Amino acid sequence: MAQIPGFYVFEGLDGSGKSTLSVRVLDLLNSKHVPAICFAEPTRYESGLYLRKFLSGEIELSPEKQIEAFLEDREVSLQRNILPSLSQKKIVLLDRYMYSTAAYQSGEFFSAKEILKKNLDRGFPEPEKVFYLEIEPEEALARLKGRDTTKDRFETISALTKIKKAYEEILPENTVRLDAKLSTEELVKLITEKIPY
Ligand code: TYD
């Protein structure tokens, strides 16, 4: 499927700063009266709350069930959040998308490429650009330790190292790689330069 103009995805390891950045980019666009909106996956709908239970360790899911649940939530995210906003001509900034499922759910049973294909086979549209915040797992973990939030299941050096490697296998050609160590101001500038508005 073709890339959708105006649809931008933020990807990176936990602790890479993409959530803060997507909001800061949104603020900048809104301050210039550019219609834009920011969403995140997992969503805040029922399908996303179910995934949060898995992420916090409250429930266990087989690799197959994990993929199914993230795809299910993505369907909801597209139908309820992303597609309606794009049809209202808003720029959509999305914190995590199918590249996260490919990177995070890959392992012994499914490769990152296979998982990406499952998403594409479902007809999920590709974004205009992917902003990938590059960070070393050690640095990501150090940042997460400084945060006052509960720990998710992937927040270990071994998991983040595996996830980073998997990202490298599937990030699309239209990925903009950014050094997560740059200041937020510099990153906001680099990102907005790539968004025509
Ligand atoms: P994150 O963006 O870190 O959200 P928050 O800051 O609210 O915790 O995402 C939550 C976790 O979900 C993160 O560890 C990555 C994981 N995740 C997957 O494993 N697969 C997916 O497809 C998505 C979208 C997220």
GROMACS .gro file of C-alpha atoms in nm, residues 54-177:
model
  124
   54PHE     CA    1   0.040  -0.753   2.934
   55LEU     CA    2   0.311  -0.485   2.933
   56SER     CA    3   0.297  -0.441   3.311
   57GLY     CA    4   0.322  -0.818   3.363
   58GLU     CA    5  -0.030  -0.854   3.500
   59ILE     CA    6  -0.118  -1.110   3.231
   60GLU     CA    7   0.090  -1.338   3.006
   61LEU     CA    8   0.029  -1.389   2.633
   62SER     CA    9   0.194  -1.627   2.386
   63PRO     CA   10   0.395  -1.457   2.107
   64GLU     CA   11   0.112  -1.531   1.865
   65LYS     CA   12  -0.152  -1.383   2.095
   66GLN     CA   13   0.066  -1.075   2.155
   67ILE     CA   14   0.089  -1.009   1.783
   68GLU     CA   15  -0.286  -1.065   1.740
   69ALA     CA   16  -0.364  -0.824   2.025
   70PHE     CA   17  -0.135  -0.548   1.890
   71LEU     CA   18  -0.285  -0.589   1.541
   72GLU     CA   19  -0.634  -0.573   1.688
   73ASP     CA   20  -0.550  -0.251   1.875
   74ARG     CA   21  -0.390  -0.107   1.560
   75GLU     CA   22  -0.713  -0.167   1.369
   76VAL     CA   23  -0.897   0.034   1.636
   77SER     CA   24  -0.626   0.301   1.632
   78LEU     CA   25  -0.663   0.341   1.254
   79GLN     CA   26  -1.043   0.338   1.246
   80ARG     CA   27  -1.105   0.561   1.548
   81ASN     CA   28  -0.801   0.790   1.558
   82ILE     CA   29  -0.574   0.798   1.256
   83LEU     CA   30  -0.795   0.769   0.948
   84PRO     CA   31  -1.068   1.012   1.063
   85SER     CA   32  -0.802   1.277   1.143
   86LEU     CA   33  -0.625   1.228   0.811
   87SER     CA   34  -0.954   1.268   0.627
   88GLN     CA   35  -1.004   1.597   0.816
   89LYS     CA   36  -0.669   1.699   0.662
   90LYS     CA   37  -0.487   1.699   0.993
   91ILE     CA   38  -0.123   1.601   1.022
   92VAL     CA   39  -0.113   1.285   1.232
   93LEU     CA   40   0.183   1.223   1.463
   94LEU     CA   41   0.179   0.869   1.597
   95ASP     CA   42   0.388   0.747   1.889
   96ARG     CA   43   0.463   0.381   1.787
   97TYR     CA   44   0.311   0.181   1.503
   98MET     CA   45   0.366  -0.149   1.319
   99TYR     CA   46   0.746  -0.118   1.342
  100SER     CA   47   0.715  -0.151   1.721
  101THR     CA   48   0.526  -0.480   1.689
  102ALA     CA   49   0.786  -0.608   1.443
  103ALA     CA   50   1.075  -0.508   1.670
  104TYR     CA   51   0.926  -0.589   2.012
  105GLN     CA   52   0.730  -0.908   1.936
  106SER     CA   53   1.003  -1.069   1.722
  107GLY     CA   54   1.202  -1.357   1.867
  108GLU     CA   55   1.219  -1.732   1.865
  109PHE     CA   56   0.882  -1.780   1.697
  110PHE     CA   57   0.844  -1.491   1.453
  111SER     CA   58   1.104  -1.275   1.279
  112ALA     CA   59   1.068  -0.898   1.264
  113LYS     CA   60   1.014  -0.922   0.888
  114GLU     CA   61   0.734  -1.177   0.926
  115ILE     CA   62   0.556  -0.958   1.177
  116LEU     CA   63   0.589  -0.652   0.957
  117LYS     CA   64   0.439  -0.854   0.671
  118LYS     CA   65   0.142  -0.953   0.889
  119ASN     CA   66   0.073  -0.582   0.937
  120LEU     CA   67   0.106  -0.498   0.569
  121ASP     CA   68  -0.110  -0.798   0.472
  122ARG     CA   69  -0.381  -0.658   0.697
  123GLY     CA   70  -0.381  -0.351   0.474
  124PHE     CA   71  -0.242  -0.114   0.737
  125PRO     CA   72  -0.120   0.198   0.555
  126GLU     CA   73   0.242   0.309   0.563
  127PRO     CA   74   0.334   0.653   0.696
  128GLU     CA   75   0.500   0.927   0.494
  129LYS     CA   76   0.801   0.912   0.726
  130VAL     CA   77   0.923   0.724   1.029
  131PHE     CA   78   1.125   0.927   1.281
  132TYR     CA   79   1.354   0.680   1.456
  133LEU     CA   80   1.520   0.797   1.775
  134GLU     CA   81   1.851   0.614   1.794
  135ILE     CA   82   1.981   0.533   2.140
  136GLU     CA   83   2.203   0.271   2.300
  137PRO     CA   84   2.017   0.026   2.528
  138GLU     CA   85   2.239   0.126   2.827
  139GLU     CA   86   2.153   0.493   2.782
  140ALA     CA   87   1.782   0.413   2.733
  141LEU     CA   88   1.773   0.210   3.052
  142ALA     CA   89   1.957   0.480   3.249
  143ARG     CA   90   1.695   0.732   3.137
  144LEU     CA   91   1.409   0.498   3.229
  145LYS     CA   92   1.553   0.450   3.578
  146GLY     CA   93   1.534   0.823   3.632
  147ARG     CA   94   1.162   0.826   3.556
  148ASP     CA   95   0.893   0.793   3.812
  149THR     CA   96   0.692   0.530   3.622
  150THR     CA   97   0.630   0.161   3.662
  151LYS     CA   98   0.859  -0.075   3.479
  152ASP     CA   99   0.737  -0.241   3.158
  153ARG     CA  100   0.840  -0.593   3.067
  154PHE     CA  101   1.086  -0.490   2.793
  155GLU     CA  102   1.291  -0.260   3.011
  156THR     CA  103   1.606  -0.474   3.045
  157ILE     CA  104   1.941  -0.451   2.862
  158SER     CA  105   1.896  -0.789   2.693
  159ALA     CA  106   1.543  -0.710   2.571
  160LEU     CA  107   1.637  -0.361   2.446
  161THR     CA  108   1.947  -0.495   2.268
  162LYS     CA  109   1.736  -0.754   2.085
  163ILE     CA  110   1.471  -0.493   1.999
  164LYS     CA  111   1.729  -0.248   1.862
  165LYS     CA  112   1.870  -0.520   1.635
  166ALA     CA  113   1.520  -0.611   1.516
  167TYR     CA  114   1.443  -0.245   1.434
  168GLU     CA  115   1.749  -0.246   1.207
  169GLU     CA  116   1.600  -0.534   1.010
  170ILE     CA  117   1.268  -0.370   0.933
  171LEU     CA  118   1.288   0.011   0.940
  172PRO     CA  119   1.163   0.129   0.600
  173GLU     CA  120   1.354   0.339   0.348
  174ASN     CA  121   1.164   0.651   0.441
  175THR     CA  122   1.305   0.643   0.795
  176VAL     CA  123   1.468   0.956   0.932
  177ARG     CA  124   1.729   0.851   1.188
   0.00000   0.00000   0.00000
